[in-house]
Amino acid sequence: MALVKPHGKKKKLMPLLLSGAALAKELKKAKTLKQLKISSRETSDLVMMGIGAFTPLTGFMGKKDWKGVCGKYKMADGTFWPIPITLSCDPAFGNSLKKNEEITLVDEESGEIMATMKVTEKYLMSKADKEFECKNVFRTLDMAEHPGVKKVMGQPEMNLAGPVKVVSEAHYPTQFKELYMTPAQTRKMFEEKGWSKIAAFQTRNPMHRSHEFLAKIAIETMDGCFIHQILGKLKEGDIPADVRAKAINTLMDKYFVKDSALQAGYPMEMRYAGPREALLHALFRQNFGCSHLIVGRDHAGVGDYYGPFDAQKIFDEIPAGSLETQPLKIDHTFYCFKCDGMASMRTCPHQKEDRLMLSGTKLRKMLSEGENVPDHFSRPEVLEILKAYYAGLTTKVEIKLHSHAEGTHTQK
Amino acid sequence: MALVKPHGKKKKLMPLLLSGAALAKELKKAKTLKQLKISSRETSDLVMMGIGAFTPLTGFMGKKDWKGVCGKYKMADGTFWPIPITLSCDPAFGNSLKKNEEITLVDEESGEIMATMKVTEKYLMSKADKEFECKNVFRTLDMAEHPGVKKVMGQPEMNLAGPVKVVSEAHYPTQFKELYMTPAQTRKMFEEKGWSKIAAFQTRNPMHRSHEFLAKIAIETMDGCFIHQILGKLKEGDIPADVRAKAINTLMDKYFVKDSALQAGYPMEMRYAGPREALLHALFRQNFGCSHLIVGRDHAGVGDYYGPFDAQKIFDEIPAGSLETQPLKIDHTFYCFKCDGMASMRTCPHQKEDRLMLSGTKLRKMLSEGENVPDHFSRPEVLEILKAYYAGLTTKVEIKLHSHAEGTHTQK
């Protein structure tokens, strides 16, 4: 059995990252071009294009692609795509550009040159356009509470489109040495193991028993599970990637059969677009070589914007054949005392009081206050790592408060 | 999504059971024909043909079909089939028949008329022929210990072939009122529930935690599980169907979400042919409408004749496209104290001493001697039913022994 083919008509990976002489030449040229500072989301999307994770994109989307993707999940050439990948700029900058002018894209945080881009199209994004995008992609216009809507509505009023040449992978390969892998690398790894039926497990959190259970259901019935964590920016309060990776490594070491699950990370930022983002998660997992994406309860959601299983249902709503990679849909999972083990709403017939359920908020409170988390919720080895992390946070906060009270040090 | 299509080129169920006026007419004629007494295995195969479970068979197999099935899993017309379905008779009887003579098939145990058959072919089965069959189907010639080999080698030396008209379902519909279902009925039931991805769980035993786990893995990822028990004759020491059904009903009632699993039975006898029988199990489950067959450790095996996963491997050895129904392969399952729940060799990295494993022999000994079975092995409600059954057996044996000792009653 072979791996799933990369997304798009050509069915092959299209990484846009230059190397060798081409890279040196492009970098030299980049220094001579007009520069546009881009957001961390745009930077991370460039890295996704660079490594071929966003195959078959050749650059940021033009107006027709943007509109088709928002309205009908389709780019102008008919390729399935669920969330627009766009680049915004101040109209003053855009208007200063000649037709087909090449520009340099610079990460606004690090100041690093990320790519060059031939601007083949510029289009204004009115408030109505942004609202059209948000309504379709996020299903809400709530700027105050939805982090994805806030970002889109806060973008400048013009989008630039055109092919890009990526010249950097930003901080990802160095900061996440152990985790960062390209689609070409994961495909090679899967092939070497003889895997073809692979379920990707998307995560932006450490894994507790319920997550372990999802991964293990996949392992019972497939070649293996690919635990794939997001390395891009998260919302406040989320556990940082290095702590998460340490917790997951420990879990895999103590509770998984060697080589039944593999861990890696990818350089993207969460949009918190729930169902639409689940589709994007499946799409780029296809590029990474995974035949399935585990889709549990409230996948890629935030707040109460999406029904708990909207991200499963959407796979039945898109045209058949849109993606080779399929969802592995699993219901809400938990430990049940009467079942005497892990179960889901599909397999446990018992009552609420028989089940151990903790909200993320409750768990964070317990961990940060050093309270004992109830048995069966998480592996003790994982909790130890998280407790240490929260203890560190608390210490920092206490020091800060202390300094403040004495008025002797500057707060940072 | 639609159900899998029935097996064979026509892709529709072909039940051979007559009804109404045709049945009455055939029964009348049957009384005037030469009669052949047939074994319980042959009777059960006739009922399988009667209800369409052996679609597309039209009767017992001729020599070309028999040879092709044994050697290459293929009938003369190219249809995939893994175990020969044949009818044997004494050569004296066979030789007395004219070409194309119709005969009546009578169950040797009940004396009931089961079918009429037009004998279009008769062929001798030498010892070498039987050995060819056993070597291919059972992978052994061990007559002393292998119940399937014993039956084939003990059959008379001639096979009769030809189309049958089935006139009875034997004792199955009355004795197993609650369980007996035809493929047309199960397909209708699945369609009414909107199911299409269905895993059949084959069983000839009551279900303990490890079996429950297999069924629940299927339920987590598919529309539902079809717990399908064999109603034909078993080997000595197996739990009778009514006790088994009661135990399974109790388990489903207490530990399964309503309607996530359905229970029924089918009128076939075990061959104990391991891998080959797993293929037959998948084939007729396709007729019953199941897209998958759960194949665990040592499926349909007996003794040590087959490697524990030969019945999984064989699905990769037959030509692609032989069956629509696919195996859901699951490794050896058990309760693990370190995992704190059910697991398999694919998901538990711990040691032998961390796992709770009991052989069937050990369990039977514990149950019949009233010993306590360790926690986590089986549900207490299931054990109660089995203990009551074994207690009844013990009582009978004691009474028998007692009567014998006193010499006052006839043993039965």
Tab-separated table of N, CA and C in Angstrom, chain A residues 98-215:
chain	number	residue	atom	x	y	z
A	98	LYS	N	4.478	48.951	-8.561
A	98	LYS	CA	4.190	48.825	-9.995
A	98	LYS	C	3.612	47.432	-10.265
A	99	LYS	N	3.006	47.257	-11.403
A	99	LYS	CA	2.477	45.940	-11.783
A	99	LYS	C	3.629	44.935	-11.825
A	100	ASN	N	3.388	43.778	-11.186
A	100	ASN	CA	4.371	42.687	-11.166
A	100	ASN	C	5.672	43.028	-10.435
A	101	GLU	N	5.656	44.089	-9.628
A	101	GLU	CA	6.865	44.429	-8.875
A	101	GLU	C	7.182	43.328	-7.852
A	102	GLU	N	8.450	43.051	-7.702
A	102	GLU	CA	8.864	42.074	-6.687
A	102	GLU	C	9.119	42.793	-5.372
A	103	ILE	N	8.705	42.203	-4.290
A	103	ILE	CA	8.949	42.798	-2.975
A	103	ILE	C	9.533	41.743	-2.043
A	104	THR	N	10.006	42.205	-0.911
A	104	THR	CA	10.586	41.299	0.086
A	104	THR	C	9.683	41.262	1.316
A	105	LEU	N	9.423	40.059	1.797
A	105	LEU	CA	8.556	39.899	2.969
A	105	LEU	C	9.421	39.646	4.202
A	106	VAL	N	9.224	40.494	5.200
A	106	VAL	CA	10.076	40.461	6.389
A	106	VAL	C	9.213	40.202	7.625
A	107	ASP	N	9.602	39.241	8.423
A	107	ASP	CA	8.860	38.939	9.652
A	107	ASP	C	8.921	40.145	10.590
A	108	GLU	N	7.760	40.637	11.006
A	108	GLU	CA	7.751	41.889	11.774
A	108	GLU	C	8.342	41.717	13.172
A	109	GLU	N	8.338	40.496	13.672
A	109	GLU	CA	8.865	40.295	15.023
A	109	GLU	C	10.383	40.126	15.037
A	110	SER	N	10.899	39.276	14.127
A	110	SER	CA	12.342	39.001	14.142
A	110	SER	C	13.111	39.908	13.188
A	111	GLY	N	12.399	40.519	12.233
A	111	GLY	CA	13.067	41.314	11.221
A	111	GLY	C	13.762	40.480	10.159
A	112	GLU	N	13.524	39.190	10.177
A	112	GLU	CA	14.184	38.291	9.226
A	112	GLU	C	13.502	38.328	7.851
A	113	ILE	N	14.308	38.262	6.816
A	113	ILE	CA	13.751	38.164	5.462
A	113	ILE	C	13.206	36.751	5.261
A	114	MET	N	11.925	36.665	4.942
A	114	MET	CA	11.273	35.358	4.825
A	114	MET	C	11.125	34.899	3.378
A	115	ALA	N	10.868	35.851	2.473
A	115	ALA	CA	10.556	35.462	1.091
A	115	ALA	C	10.596	36.670	0.187
A	116	THR	N	10.644	36.387	-1.122
A	116	THR	CA	10.339	37.439	-2.090
A	116	THR	C	9.017	37.066	-2.740
A	117	MET	N	8.344	38.085	-3.273
A	117	MET	CA	7.033	37.830	-3.873
A	117	MET	C	6.850	38.755	-5.062
A	118	LYS	N	6.367	38.193	-6.145
A	118	LYS	CA	6.034	38.998	-7.318
A	118	LYS	C	4.564	39.372	-7.171
A	119	VAL	N	4.306	40.670	-6.991
A	119	VAL	CA	2.920	41.092	-6.710
A	119	VAL	C	2.141	41.174	-8.022
A	120	THR	N	1.417	40.149	-8.324
A	120	THR	CA	0.676	40.102	-9.591
A	120	THR	C	-0.730	40.671	-9.440
A	121	GLU	N	-1.146	40.884	-8.190
A	121	GLU	CA	-2.522	41.362	-7.972
A	121	GLU	C	-2.589	42.065	-6.630
A	122	LYS	N	-3.358	43.161	-6.559
A	122	LYS	CA	-3.653	43.773	-5.263
A	122	LYS	C	-5.138	44.057	-5.234
A	123	TYR	N	-5.770	43.831	-4.101
A	123	TYR	CA	-7.224	44.082	-4.027
A	123	TYR	C	-7.570	44.599	-2.644
A	124	LEU	N	-8.495	45.561	-2.646
A	124	LEU	CA	-8.921	46.158	-1.382
A	124	LEU	C	-9.793	45.183	-0.612
A	125	MET	N	-9.677	45.220	0.687
A	125	MET	CA	-10.522	44.407	1.568
A	125	MET	C	-11.354	45.379	2.413
A	126	SER	N	-12.570	45.603	1.967
A	126	SER	CA	-13.467	46.483	2.722
A	126	SER	C	-13.913	45.777	3.991
A	127	LYS	N	-14.571	46.523	4.873
A	127	LYS	CA	-15.124	45.915	6.082
A	127	LYS	C	-16.091	44.786	5.682
A	128	ALA	N	-16.854	45.031	4.634
A	128	ALA	CA	-17.820	44.026	4.171
A	128	ALA	C	-17.101	42.763	3.690
A	129	ASP	N	-15.959	42.965	2.999
A	129	ASP	CA	-15.189	41.809	2.533
A	129	ASP	C	-14.674	40.984	3.715
A	130	LYS	N	-14.124	41.700	4.704
A	130	LYS	CA	-13.610	40.987	5.878
A	130	LYS	C	-14.742	40.253	6.609
A	131	GLU	N	-15.889	40.912	6.676
A	131	GLU	CA	-17.026	40.258	7.336
A	131	GLU	C	-17.495	39.039	6.553
A	132	PHE	N	-17.449	39.149	5.224
A	132	PHE	CA	-17.775	37.997	4.384
A	132	PHE	C	-16.819	36.842	4.708
A	133	GLU	N	-15.538	37.156	4.799
A	133	GLU	CA	-14.548	36.123	5.136
A	133	GLU	C	-14.833	35.519	6.513
A	134	CYS	N	-15.023	36.375	7.512
A	134	CYS	CA	-15.216	35.865	8.881
A	134	CYS	C	-16.489	35.041	9.010
A	135	LYS	N	-17.567	35.542	8.394
A	135	LYS	CA	-18.851	34.819	8.487
A	135	LYS	C	-18.707	33.422	7.927
A	136	ASN	N	-17.988	33.309	6.813
A	136	ASN	CA	-17.841	32.009	6.172
A	136	ASN	C	-16.827	31.131	6.897
A	137	VAL	N	-15.705	31.721	7.252
A	137	VAL	CA	-14.616	30.898	7.800
A	137	VAL	C	-14.839	30.618	9.289
A	138	PHE	N	-15.263	31.658	10.036
A	138	PHE	CA	-15.387	31.500	11.502
A	138	PHE	C	-16.829	31.326	11.972
A	139	ARG	N	-17.783	31.581	11.078
A	139	ARG	CA	-19.214	31.468	11.413
A	139	ARG	C	-19.638	32.489	12.469
A	140	THR	N	-18.844	33.522	12.647
A	140	THR	CA	-19.192	34.558	13.634
A	140	THR	C	-18.474	35.852	13.271
A	141	LEU	N	-19.003	36.966	13.769
A	141	LEU	CA	-18.334	38.267	13.571
A	141	LEU	C	-17.881	38.840	14.909
A	142	ASP	N	-17.824	37.968	15.915
A	142	ASP	CA	-17.524	38.418	17.272
A	142	ASP	C	-16.042	38.800	17.418
A	143	MET	N	-15.744	40.044	17.159
A	143	MET	CA	-14.362	40.537	17.237
A	143	MET	C	-13.816	40.530	18.658
A	144	ALA	N	-14.716	40.741	19.613
A	144	ALA	CA	-14.276	40.898	20.994
A	144	ALA	C	-13.718	39.589	21.546
A	145	GLU	N	-14.357	38.480	21.197
A	145	GLU	CA	-14.026	37.219	21.868
A	145	GLU	C	-13.373	36.179	20.967
A	146	HIS	N	-13.580	36.276	19.662
A	146	HIS	CA	-13.016	35.229	18.798
A	146	HIS	C	-11.647	35.660	18.273
A	147	PRO	N	-10.574	34.925	18.677
A	147	PRO	CA	-9.222	35.362	18.307
A	147	PRO	C	-8.998	35.387	16.792
A	148	GLY	N	-9.653	34.489	16.058
A	148	GLY	CA	-9.475	34.458	14.602
A	148	GLY	C	-10.131	35.662	13.939
A	149	VAL	N	-11.349	35.967	14.357
A	149	VAL	CA	-12.080	37.108	13.807
A	149	VAL	C	-11.313	38.397	14.089
A	150	LYS	N	-10.823	38.499	15.318
A	150	LYS	CA	-10.081	39.689	15.736
A	150	LYS	C	-8.897	39.937	14.792
A	151	LYS	N	-8.162	38.871	14.498
A	151	LYS	CA	-6.992	39.020	13.621
A	151	LYS	C	-7.399	39.497	12.231
A	152	VAL	N	-8.395	38.836	11.651
A	152	VAL	CA	-8.794	39.192	10.279
A	152	VAL	C	-9.322	40.622	10.231
A	153	MET	N	-10.191	40.978	11.174
A	153	MET	CA	-10.788	42.317	11.152
A	153	MET	C	-9.726	43.396	11.418
A	154	GLY	N	-8.658	43.006	12.108
A	154	GLY	CA	-7.610	43.968	12.426
A	154	GLY	C	-6.563	44.140	11.327
A	155	GLN	N	-6.661	43.316	10.277
A	155	GLN	CA	-5.653	43.407	9.207
A	155	GLN	C	-5.825	44.704	8.401
A	156	PRO	N	-4.748	45.222	7.803
A	156	PRO	CA	-4.888	46.398	6.947
A	156	PRO	C	-5.813	46.115	5.744
A	157	GLU	N	-6.138	47.158	5.003
A	157	GLU	CA	-7.271	47.084	4.065
A	157	GLU	C	-6.939	46.622	2.650
A	158	MET	N	-5.745	46.116	2.454
A	158	MET	CA	-5.424	45.634	1.104
A	158	MET	C	-4.751	44.264	1.196
A	159	ASN	N	-5.060	43.388	0.232
A	159	ASN	CA	-4.347	42.114	0.124
A	159	ASN	C	-3.457	42.135	-1.113
A	160	LEU	N	-2.271	41.549	-0.965
A	160	LEU	CA	-1.382	41.390	-2.118
A	160	LEU	C	-1.313	39.908	-2.474
A	161	ALA	N	-1.269	39.623	-3.762
A	161	ALA	CA	-1.221	38.224	-4.176
A	161	ALA	C	-0.123	38.018	-5.198
A	162	GLY	N	0.328	36.768	-5.257
A	162	GLY	CA	1.346	36.444	-6.248
A	162	GLY	C	2.265	35.352	-5.767
A	163	PRO	N	3.070	34.813	-6.656
A	163	PRO	CA	3.951	33.697	-6.296
A	163	PRO	C	5.083	34.152	-5.368
A	164	VAL	N	5.469	33.240	-4.482
A	164	VAL	CA	6.532	33.566	-3.532
A	164	VAL	C	7.724	32.629	-3.707
A	165	LYS	N	8.893	33.132	-3.369
A	165	LYS	CA	10.070	32.278	-3.224
A	165	LYS	C	10.486	32.384	-1.768
A	166	VAL	N	10.418	31.278	-1.056
A	166	VAL	CA	10.681	31.308	0.385
A	166	VAL	C	12.180	31.122	0.609
A	167	VAL	N	12.754	31.962	1.479
A	167	VAL	CA	14.195	31.894	1.706
A	167	VAL	C	14.558	31.539	3.145
A	168	SER	N	13.531	31.385	4.008
A	168	SER	CA	13.844	31.052	5.402
A	168	SER	C	12.728	30.231	6.030
A	169	GLU	N	13.089	29.386	6.969
A	169	GLU	CA	12.086	28.639	7.737
A	169	GLU	C	11.899	29.278	9.117
A	170	ALA	N	12.376	30.530	9.239
A	170	ALA	CA	12.256	31.282	10.502
A	170	ALA	C	12.932	30.537	11.642
A	171	HIS	N	12.393	30.680	12.840
A	171	HIS	CA	13.024	30.077	14.018
A	171	HIS	C	12.656	28.602	14.180
A	172	TYR	N	11.750	28.106	13.348
A	172	TYR	CA	11.209	26.764	13.597
A	172	TYR	C	12.241	25.644	13.638
A	173	PRO	N	13.133	25.529	12.628
A	173	PRO	CA	14.059	24.381	12.653
A	173	PRO	C	15.039	24.433	13.817
A	174	THR	N	15.392	25.637	14.275
A	174	THR	CA	16.360	25.699	15.381
A	174	THR	C	15.660	25.605	16.730
A	175	GLN	N	14.565	26.369	16.890
A	175	GLN	CA	13.899	26.359	18.199
A	175	GLN	C	13.233	25.002	18.482
A	176	PHE	N	12.783	24.325	17.433
A	176	PHE	CA	12.085	23.046	17.637
A	176	PHE	C	12.831	21.908	16.929
A	177	LYS	N	14.130	21.871	17.182
A	177	LYS	CA	15.015	20.890	16.526
A	177	LYS	C	14.461	19.473	16.522
A	178	GLU	N	13.897	19.057	17.656
A	178	GLU	CA	13.473	17.662	17.819
A	178	GLU	C	12.143	17.385	17.130
A	179	LEU	N	11.382	18.436	16.881
A	179	LEU	CA	10.002	18.246	16.427
A	179	LEU	C	9.765	18.618	14.968
A	180	TYR	N	10.508	19.612	14.508
A	180	TYR	CA	10.242	20.196	13.207
A	180	TYR	C	10.543	19.203	12.083
A	181	MET	N	9.548	18.878	11.285
A	181	MET	CA	9.761	17.968	10.149
A	181	MET	C	8.983	18.465	8.943
A	182	THR	N	9.551	18.272	7.767
A	182	THR	CA	8.873	18.666	6.533
A	182	THR	C	8.049	17.476	6.014
A	183	PRO	N	7.085	17.748	5.140
A	183	PRO	CA	6.315	16.648	4.532
A	183	PRO	C	7.211	15.619	3.845
A	184	ALA	N	8.246	16.063	3.180
A	184	ALA	CA	9.144	15.095	2.515
A	184	ALA	C	9.784	14.178	3.555
A	185	GLN	N	10.145	14.753	4.707
A	185	GLN	CA	10.771	13.944	5.764
A	185	GLN	C	9.789	12.962	6.398
A	186	THR	N	8.564	13.419	6.673
A	186	THR	CA	7.613	12.499	7.320
A	186	THR	C	7.223	11.392	6.348
A	187	ARG	N	7.054	11.743	5.064
A	187	ARG	CA	6.718	10.713	4.069
A	187	ARG	C	7.810	9.646	3.992
A	188	LYS	N	9.037	10.095	4.040
A	188	LYS	CA	10.161	9.148	3.977
A	188	LYS	C	10.133	8.248	5.222
A	189	MET	N	9.887	8.889	6.380
A	189	MET	CA	9.847	8.130	7.634
A	189	MET	C	8.729	7.075	7.599
A	190	PHE	N	7.549	7.471	7.127
A	190	PHE	CA	6.433	6.519	7.055
A	190	PHE	C	6.768	5.372	6.097
A	191	GLU	N	7.352	5.713	4.962
A	191	GLU	CA	7.685	4.683	3.983
A	191	GLU	C	8.714	3.709	4.538
A	192	GLU	N	9.687	4.234	5.252
A	192	GLU	CA	10.705	3.358	5.836
A	192	GLU	C	10.095	2.391	6.846
A	193	LYS	N	9.026	2.844	7.521
A	193	LYS	CA	8.374	1.961	8.492
A	193	LYS	C	7.356	1.044	7.825
A	194	GLY	N	7.099	1.238	6.536
A	194	GLY	CA	6.095	0.439	5.844
A	194	GLY	C	4.677	0.834	6.214
A	195	TRP	N	4.505	2.052	6.702
A	195	TRP	CA	3.170	2.518	7.073
A	195	TRP	C	2.443	3.108	5.866
A	196	SER	N	1.138	2.907	5.807
A	196	SER	CA	0.348	3.662	4.823
A	196	SER	C	-0.973	4.143	5.419
A	197	LYS	N	-1.472	3.394	6.389
A	197	LYS	CA	-2.708	3.822	7.062
A	197	LYS	C	-2.298	4.526	8.354
A	198	ILE	N	-2.290	5.846	8.308
A	198	ILE	CA	-1.727	6.649	9.397
A	198	ILE	C	-2.732	7.701	9.839
A	199	ALA	N	-3.030	7.736	11.128
A	199	ALA	CA	-3.942	8.758	11.641
A	199	ALA	C	-3.129	9.865	12.294
A	200	ALA	N	-3.316	11.090	11.799
A	200	ALA	CA	-2.670	12.237	12.435
A	200	ALA	C	-3.499	12.648	13.643
A	201	PHE	N	-2.815	12.901	14.741
A	201	PHE	CA	-3.478	13.462	15.914
A	201	PHE	C	-2.996	14.894	16.076
A	202	GLN	N	-3.896	15.828	15.836
A	202	GLN	CA	-3.599	17.256	15.933
A	202	GLN	C	-3.614	17.642	17.406
A	203	THR	N	-2.579	18.336	17.859
A	203	THR	CA	-2.682	18.798	19.238
A	203	THR	C	-2.007	20.139	19.479
A	204	ARG	N	-2.610	20.916	20.341
A	204	ARG	CA	-1.999	22.142	20.823
A	204	ARG	C	-1.946	22.105	22.342
A	205	ASN	N	-2.216	20.910	22.908
A	205	ASN	CA	-2.227	20.720	24.362
A	205	ASN	C	-1.393	19.500	24.724
A	206	PRO	N	-1.001	19.377	25.984
A	206	PRO	CA	-0.390	18.119	26.421
A	206	PRO	C	-1.466	17.029	26.312
A	207	MET	N	-1.066	15.785	26.296
A	207	MET	CA	-2.048	14.717	26.137
A	207	MET	C	-2.403	14.096	27.486
A	208	HIS	N	-3.694	14.118	27.809
A	208	HIS	CA	-4.191	13.426	28.983
A	208	HIS	C	-4.765	12.082	28.544
A	209	ARG	N	-5.393	11.359	29.462
A	209	ARG	CA	-5.877	10.012	29.130
A	209	ARG	C	-6.833	10.035	27.949
A	210	SER	N	-7.695	11.048	27.885
A	210	SER	CA	-8.678	11.065	26.801
A	210	SER	C	-7.987	11.213	25.440
A	211	HIS	N	-6.904	11.979	25.381
A	211	HIS	CA	-6.170	12.130	24.126
A	211	HIS	C	-5.385	10.857	23.802
A	212	GLU	N	-4.808	10.282	24.835
A	212	GLU	CA	-4.097	9.004	24.659
A	212	GLU	C	-5.052	7.961	24.081
A	213	PHE	N	-6.280	7.965	24.584
A	213	PHE	CA	-7.289	7.002	24.131
A	213	PHE	C	-7.584	7.194	22.636
A	214	LEU	N	-7.734	8.444	22.198
A	214	LEU	CA	-7.965	8.719	20.774
A	214	LEU	C	-6.827	8.150	19.931
A	215	ALA	N	-5.608	8.444	20.356
A	215	ALA	CA	-4.442	7.960	19.595
A	215	ALA	C	-4.412	6.436	19.575
